Amino acid sequence: MNYKDPSTQTPVRVLLVDDETSILEQGKIFLKKEQEELNIDTAASPEGGLEMLEEHDYDAIVSDYQMPQMDGLEFLEVVRNERDNDIPFIIFTGKGREEVAMDALNLGADRYLQKGGSPKPQYGVLAKAIVQEVRHHRAERERDLARKEWQKTFDALPDIVSLISPDFEFLRINERGARALGMEKEEIIGKKCYEIVHNQDAPIDACPCEKVLETGEADVGEEFEENGRHYIAAAAPVVDENGEVEAFAHTVKDITERVRAEEEKRKALKDKERIMNTVPDVVYQLDEEGQIVEWNDELVEVSGYSPQELEGKHAIDFFPDQQSEKISNAIETAFQEGFACIEVDLKTKSGEKIPYSFTATPIKDEEGKPIGLTGVGRNISERKESEECEEL
């Protein structure tokens, strides 16, 4: 029965090297019969085999041991060391000894098989060995490629990412993490994270790994500062097949720029608030619907409403009912024409009416679209009294 390997669907190209042409022809025929995916090329000497390796890509090499000029072990040594080729290499010989087999395996041979006897069974064994070794080599190559791709991705991450054991020892760390610590990866692996990161002899209070160990769930730690920069750490459990925590996936994000931006924003808001409250007039801001969203202390003092009561009020709520249409028209004019100015009576919480002059100017977003109004309200009681006196 032919040996069929379900995992080997693509052709397997094999280089068969032997100084006996009859063995080459026999091997080519029987190997193909045993495993139809095998495509066999032959070389009558190791020197010829090396030339063919220069010209073609092979999945495996099968070589005799005892040959003139260069034997199978010397051929193997050249392939492994000088050509840096790690494809499966099988020594297939009828004249070997135990010490030769040991030398072959030590030099990097994958198998050492004895030939002799009936062709069909011996080539059946050889075909099976070739397919198994090629399958194993391909799987290793794919795993190696996957590891390299994973490592590239791991090292490309902008955050500090590491794998930490339940004993708080570094198992892995990416390039960003090594740079942040100013150390080589080899110097970090195996060290306690709290010792080299925080210079402590135990986990810090905000350590997310310790929280994960207690709860078994992912945790985001508190923000912390190191060397003038701000960070936030998080950890998630890595569990085994029994659900036990075997490691922590630990990330540290540098949030310095965000913290600085928030500080600048807070400072700008404080500066704005300070300026608004320095102005002796009412300063306000409305949204697109005409609801008040920002104001200064003067409005609180004049209107009698607390800041909590002012929230959500519409501009119309601050004026007598008979002036509602005038207020609405002024808001519409400000949005459409870019400015409005009216004289109305500001109605306080107690019901008192105070003459005021209000201006309104649109607030626009980055695209120039109006998103609200801002303006100033000035108490004109003295001017009104003066005008009344002049009329008298």
Coordinates of C-alpha atoms in Angstrom, one line a residue:
M1 CA 0.0 0.0 0.0
N2 CA 1.3 3.5 -0.9
Y3 CA 2.0 5.8 2.1
K4 CA -0.3 8.8 1.7
D5 CA 0.2 11.7 4.0
P6 CA -2.9 14.0 4.2
S7 CA -0.8 17.0 5.3
T8 CA 1.5 16.8 2.3
Q9 CA -0.7 18.1 -0.5
T10 CA 2.0 20.0 -2.4
P11 CA 4.7 18.2 -4.4
V12 CA 7.9 17.2 -2.6
R13 CA 11.1 17.7 -4.6
V14 CA 13.8 15.3 -3.5
L15 CA 17.5 15.2 -4.5
L16 CA 18.7 11.6 -4.5
V17 CA 22.6 11.3 -4.5
D18 CA 24.4 8.0 -5.1
D19 CA 27.4 7.0 -7.1
E20 CA 25.6 3.9 -8.5
T21 CA 23.4 4.8 -11.4
S22 CA 21.4 1.6 -11.0
I23 CA 20.5 2.6 -7.4
L24 CA 19.5 6.1 -8.6
E25 CA 17.1 4.6 -11.3
Q26 CA 15.7 2.1 -8.9
G27 CA 15.2 4.7 -6.2
K28 CA 13.5 7.1 -8.6
I29 CA 11.0 4.4 -9.7
F30 CA 10.1 2.9 -6.3
L31 CA 9.9 6.2 -4.4
K32 CA 7.5 7.6 -7.0
K33 CA 5.4 4.4 -6.7
E34 CA 5.3 4.6 -2.9
Q35 CA 4.5 8.3 -2.8
E36 CA 3.2 10.0 -5.9
E37 CA 3.8 13.5 -4.5
L38 CA 7.6 12.8 -4.6
N39 CA 9.4 14.4 -7.5
I40 CA 12.9 12.8 -7.7
D41 CA 16.0 14.4 -9.2
T42 CA 19.3 12.4 -9.2
A43 CA 23.0 13.2 -8.9
A44 CA 25.8 10.6 -9.3
S45 CA 28.1 12.5 -6.9
P46 CA 28.0 14.9 -4.0
E47 CA 29.7 17.5 -6.3
G48 CA 26.9 17.1 -8.8
G49 CA 24.4 17.3 -6.0
L50 CA 25.9 20.6 -4.8
E51 CA 25.6 22.0 -8.3
M52 CA 21.9 21.0 -8.4
L53 CA 21.3 22.6 -5.1
E54 CA 22.6 25.9 -6.6
E55 CA 20.1 25.6 -9.5
H56 CA 17.0 24.3 -7.7
D57 CA 15.1 24.4 -4.4
Y58 CA 14.7 21.0 -2.8
D59 CA 12.5 19.9 0.0
A60 CA 14.8 17.0 1.0
I61 CA 18.1 15.3 0.2
V62 CA 18.7 11.5 0.3
S63 CA 22.4 10.6 0.1
D64 CA 24.5 7.4 0.1
Y65 CA 27.4 7.3 2.6
Q66 CA 30.3 5.7 0.8
M67 CA 31.2 7.5 -2.4
P68 CA 34.5 8.5 -4.1
Q69 CA 36.1 12.0 -3.6
M70 CA 33.4 13.1 -1.1
D71 CA 31.4 10.8 1.1
G72 CA 27.9 11.3 2.4
L73 CA 29.1 12.9 5.7
E74 CA 31.3 15.4 4.0
F75 CA 28.5 16.2 1.6
L76 CA 26.2 16.7 4.7
E77 CA 28.7 19.0 6.3
V78 CA 29.0 21.2 3.3
V79 CA 25.2 21.4 2.9
R80 CA 24.7 22.3 6.6
N81 CA 27.8 24.6 7.3
E82 CA 28.9 26.1 4.0
R83 CA 25.5 26.3 2.2
D84 CA 23.6 27.0 5.4
N85 CA 20.8 24.7 4.2
D86 CA 18.6 23.1 6.8
I87 CA 16.3 21.0 4.6
P88 CA 15.8 17.3 5.7
F89 CA 18.9 15.2 5.0
I90 CA 18.7 11.4 5.1
I91 CA 21.7 9.1 4.9
F92 CA 20.6 6.0 3.0
T93 CA 23.4 3.4 2.8
G94 CA 24.1 -0.3 2.9
K95 CA 27.7 0.0 4.2
G96 CA 27.3 2.0 7.3
R97 CA 28.4 1.4 10.9
E98 CA 27.0 2.5 14.2
E99 CA 29.7 5.2 14.6
V100 CA 28.9 6.5 11.1
A101 CA 25.3 6.8 12.1
M102 CA 26.2 8.8 15.2
D103 CA 28.5 11.1 13.2
A104 CA 25.7 11.7 10.7
L105 CA 23.2 12.6 13.3
N106 CA 25.8 14.9 15.1
L107 CA 26.5 16.7 11.8
G108 CA 22.8 17.4 11.3
A109 CA 21.3 14.4 9.5
D110 CA 17.6 13.9 10.2
R111 CA 17.6 10.1 9.6
Y112 CA 20.1 7.3 9.0
L113 CA 18.5 4.4 7.1
Q114 CA 20.0 1.1 6.0
K115 CA 19.3 -0.1 2.5
G116 CA 19.4 -3.6 1.2
G117 CA 17.1 -6.5 0.6
S118 CA 13.8 -6.3 -1.4
P119 CA 13.4 -2.8 -3.0
K120 CA 9.7 -2.4 -2.3
P121 CA 9.8 -2.5 1.6
Q122 CA 13.0 -0.5 1.9
Y123 CA 11.8 2.3 -0.4
G124 CA 8.5 2.2 1.4
V125 CA 10.3 3.0 4.6
L126 CA 12.4 5.7 2.9
A127 CA 9.3 7.3 1.2
K128 CA 7.6 7.5 4.6
A129 CA 10.7 8.9 6.2
I130 CA 11.0 11.6 3.5
V131 CA 7.4 12.7 3.8
Q132 CA 7.5 12.8 7.6
E133 CA 10.7 14.8 7.7
V134 CA 9.4 17.2 5.0
R135 CA 6.1 17.6 6.9
H136 CA 8.0 18.3 10.1
H137 CA 10.4 20.7 8.4
R138 CA 7.6 22.6 6.8
A139 CA 5.7 22.9 10.0
E140 CA 8.8 24.1 11.8
R141 CA 9.4 26.7 9.1
E142 CA 5.8 27.9 9.3
R143 CA 6.1 28.1 13.1
D144 CA 9.3 30.0 12.8
L145 CA 7.8 32.4 10.3
A146 CA 4.8 32.9 12.6
R147 CA 7.1 33.5 15.6
K148 CA 9.1 36.1 13.5
E149 CA 5.9 37.8 12.4
W150 CA 4.6 37.8 15.9
Q151 CA 7.9 39.2 17.2
K152 CA 7.9 41.9 14.5
T153 CA 4.4 42.9 15.5
F154 CA 5.2 42.7 19.2
D155 CA 8.3 45.0 18.8
A156 CA 6.4 47.4 16.5
L157 CA 3.8 48.2 19.2
P158 CA 4.2 51.8 20.5
D159 CA 3.3 50.8 24.0
I160 CA 5.4 48.9 26.5
V161 CA 4.2 45.3 26.3
S162 CA 5.5 42.4 28.4
L163 CA 4.6 38.9 29.5
I164 CA 5.1 38.5 33.3
S165 CA 5.0 35.3 35.4
P166 CA 2.8 34.9 38.5
D167 CA 6.1 35.4 40.4
F168 CA 6.3 38.9 38.8
E169 CA 9.3 37.9 36.6
F170 CA 9.6 39.2 33.1
L171 CA 9.1 36.4 30.6
R172 CA 9.1 38.6 27.5
I173 CA 9.3 42.3 26.7
N174 CA 9.1 44.2 23.4
E175 CA 11.6 46.6 22.0
R176 CA 9.7 49.7 23.3
G177 CA 9.9 48.3 26.8
A178 CA 13.6 47.5 26.7
R179 CA 14.3 51.1 25.4
A180 CA 12.2 52.6 28.1
L181 CA 14.1 50.7 30.8
G182 CA 17.4 51.4 29.1
M183 CA 18.4 47.8 29.1
E184 CA 18.8 44.9 26.7
K185 CA 16.0 42.3 26.6
E186 CA 18.4 39.6 27.9
E187 CA 19.1 41.7 31.0
I188 CA 15.4 42.1 31.7
I189 CA 14.1 38.6 31.2
G190 CA 13.9 36.7 34.6
K191 CA 14.1 39.9 36.7
K192 CA 11.3 41.0 39.0
C193 CA 9.3 43.7 37.4
Y194 CA 8.8 45.7 40.5
E195 CA 12.6 45.7 41.2
I196 CA 13.8 47.1 37.8
V197 CA 10.7 49.2 37.0
H198 CA 9.8 50.7 40.4
N199 CA 13.0 50.0 42.4
Q200 CA 10.9 48.3 45.1
D201 CA 11.2 45.0 46.9
A202 CA 7.5 44.1 46.4
P203 CA 4.7 44.9 43.9
I204 CA 3.5 48.5 44.2
D205 CA 0.0 49.1 45.6
A206 CA -1.5 50.0 42.2
C207 CA 0.0 46.9 40.5
P208 CA -2.6 45.6 38.0
C209 CA -0.9 42.1 37.9
E210 CA -1.5 41.7 41.6
K211 CA -5.2 42.6 41.1
V212 CA -5.4 40.0 38.3
L213 CA -3.9 37.4 40.6
E214 CA -6.6 38.2 43.2
T215 CA -9.6 38.4 40.8
G216 CA -8.6 36.5 37.7
E217 CA -9.9 39.4 35.6
A218 CA -8.2 42.1 33.6
D219 CA -7.4 45.3 35.5
V220 CA -6.4 48.8 34.6
G221 CA -4.1 50.3 37.2
E222 CA -3.7 53.9 38.4
E223 CA -1.8 56.5 36.5
F224 CA 1.8 56.9 37.7
E225 CA 4.8 59.1 37.0
E226 CA 8.3 58.1 36.2
N227 CA 11.2 60.4 35.3
G228 CA 8.8 63.3 34.5
R229 CA 6.5 61.2 32.2
H230 CA 3.1 59.9 32.8
Y231 CA 2.0 56.3 32.3
I232 CA -1.0 54.0 32.9
A233 CA -0.6 50.2 33.2
A234 CA -3.0 47.4 32.5
A235 CA -2.8 43.6 32.9
A236 CA -4.9 40.7 31.6
P237 CA -4.6 37.0 32.6
V238 CA -3.1 34.4 30.3
V239 CA -4.6 31.1 31.4
D240 CA -3.6 27.4 30.8
E241 CA -6.0 24.7 29.6
N242 CA -7.2 24.3 33.2
G243 CA -8.1 27.9 33.5
E244 CA -5.2 28.7 35.9
V245 CA -3.3 32.0 35.5
E246 CA 0.1 31.1 34.0
A247 CA 1.2 34.6 33.1
F248 CA 0.1 38.2 32.8
A249 CA -0.1 40.2 29.5
H250 CA 1.1 43.6 30.8
T251 CA 0.9 46.9 29.0
V252 CA 2.1 50.3 29.9
K253 CA 0.9 53.2 27.8
D254 CA 2.8 56.5 27.8
I255 CA 0.0 59.1 28.3
T256 CA 2.3 62.1 28.9
E257 CA 1.0 64.0 25.9
R258 CA -2.6 63.4 26.8
V259 CA -1.9 64.5 30.4
R260 CA -0.1 67.7 29.2
A261 CA -3.0 68.4 26.8
E262 CA -5.5 68.0 29.6
E263 CA -3.5 70.2 31.8
E264 CA -3.3 72.9 29.1
K265 CA -7.0 72.6 28.5
R266 CA -7.7 73.0 32.2
K267 CA -5.4 76.0 32.4
A268 CA -7.1 77.5 29.3
L269 CA -10.5 77.0 30.9
K270 CA -9.3 78.6 34.2
D271 CA -7.9 81.5 32.3
K272 CA -11.1 81.9 30.3
E273 CA -13.1 81.7 33.5
R274 CA -10.9 84.2 35.2
I275 CA -11.2 86.7 32.3
M276 CA -15.0 86.2 32.1
N277 CA -15.4 86.9 35.9
T278 CA -13.1 89.9 35.7
V279 CA -15.5 91.6 33.3
P280 CA -18.1 93.7 35.2
D281 CA -20.8 92.8 32.6
V282 CA -22.8 89.6 32.1
V283 CA -20.9 87.2 29.8
Y284 CA -22.8 84.2 28.3
Q285 CA -22.7 81.4 25.8
L286 CA -25.7 79.7 24.1
D287 CA -25.9 76.5 22.1
E288 CA -27.6 76.1 18.7
E289 CA -31.0 75.7 20.5
G290 CA -30.6 78.9 22.4
Q291 CA -29.9 77.2 25.8
I292 CA -27.3 78.7 28.1
V293 CA -24.2 76.6 28.4
E294 CA -21.7 78.9 29.9
W295 CA -21.9 82.1 32.0
N296 CA -19.8 84.2 34.4
D297 CA -20.4 85.1 38.1
E298 CA -22.1 88.4 37.2
L299 CA -25.1 86.6 35.7
V300 CA -25.4 84.5 38.9
E301 CA -25.3 87.6 41.0
V302 CA -27.6 89.7 38.9
S303 CA -30.2 87.0 38.1
G304 CA -30.4 85.5 41.6
Y305 CA -30.3 82.0 40.1
S306 CA -27.7 79.5 41.4
P307 CA -25.3 77.8 38.8
Q308 CA -27.4 74.6 39.1
E309 CA -30.6 76.5 38.3
L310 CA -29.0 78.2 35.3
E311 CA -28.1 74.9 33.7
G312 CA -30.5 74.1 30.8
K313 CA -32.3 77.4 30.8
H314 CA -33.3 78.9 27.5
A315 CA -32.3 82.5 26.7
I316 CA -36.0 83.4 26.6
D317 CA -36.4 82.3 30.3
F318 CA -34.5 85.4 31.4
F319 CA -36.9 88.0 30.0
P320 CA -40.5 89.0 30.3
D321 CA -43.0 87.0 28.1
Q322 CA -43.9 90.1 26.0
Q323 CA -40.2 90.3 24.9
S324 CA -39.9 86.6 23.9
E325 CA -40.4 87.4 20.2
K326 CA -37.8 90.1 20.3
I327 CA -35.3 87.7 21.9
S328 CA -36.0 85.0 19.3
N329 CA -35.6 87.4 16.4
A330 CA -32.3 88.7 17.9
I331 CA -31.0 85.1 18.1
E332 CA -32.0 84.4 14.5
T333 CA -30.4 87.6 13.3
A334 CA -27.1 86.8 15.1
F335 CA -26.9 83.4 13.4
Q336 CA -27.9 84.7 10.0
E337 CA -26.1 88.0 9.9
G338 CA -23.2 87.5 12.3
F339 CA -24.2 90.0 15.0
A340 CA -27.2 91.3 16.9
C341 CA -27.7 93.9 19.6
I342 CA -30.9 94.6 21.6
E343 CA -32.1 96.4 24.6
V344 CA -34.5 94.4 26.8
D345 CA -35.4 93.9 30.5
L346 CA -33.5 91.1 32.3
K347 CA -36.0 89.4 34.6
T348 CA -34.4 88.1 37.9
K349 CA -35.5 85.1 39.9
S350 CA -37.4 87.4 42.2
G351 CA -39.3 89.0 39.3
E352 CA -37.4 92.3 39.2
K353 CA -36.8 93.7 35.7
I354 CA -33.5 95.4 35.0
P355 CA -32.8 97.3 31.7
Y356 CA -29.9 95.6 29.8
S357 CA -28.2 95.9 26.4
F358 CA -27.2 92.5 25.0
T359 CA -24.9 91.6 22.1
A360 CA -24.7 88.3 20.3
T361 CA -22.0 86.9 18.0
P362 CA -21.9 83.3 16.4
I363 CA -19.4 80.7 17.7
K364 CA -18.2 78.6 14.7
D365 CA -16.6 75.1 14.5
E366 CA -13.4 74.3 12.5
E367 CA -15.5 74.2 9.2
G368 CA -17.0 77.6 9.9
K369 CA -20.4 76.2 10.8
P370 CA -22.2 78.2 13.6
I371 CA -22.6 76.1 16.7
G372 CA -23.8 78.7 19.2
L373 CA -23.7 82.3 20.3
T374 CA -21.7 84.3 22.7
G375 CA -22.1 87.9 23.9
V376 CA -22.2 90.5 26.7
G377 CA -25.0 92.0 28.6
R378 CA -24.6 95.5 30.1
N379 CA -26.8 97.0 32.8
I380 CA -28.1 100.3 31.3
S381 CA -30.3 101.3 34.2
E382 CA -28.4 104.6 34.8
R383 CA -28.6 105.5 31.1
K384 CA -32.3 104.9 31.1
E385 CA -32.8 107.0 34.2
S386 CA -30.7 109.8 32.6
E387 CA -32.8 109.6 29.4
E388 CA -36.0 109.8 31.4
C389 CA -34.7 112.9 33.3
E390 CA -33.9 114.6 30.0
E391 CA -37.4 114.0 28.8
L392 CA -38.8 115.6 31.9

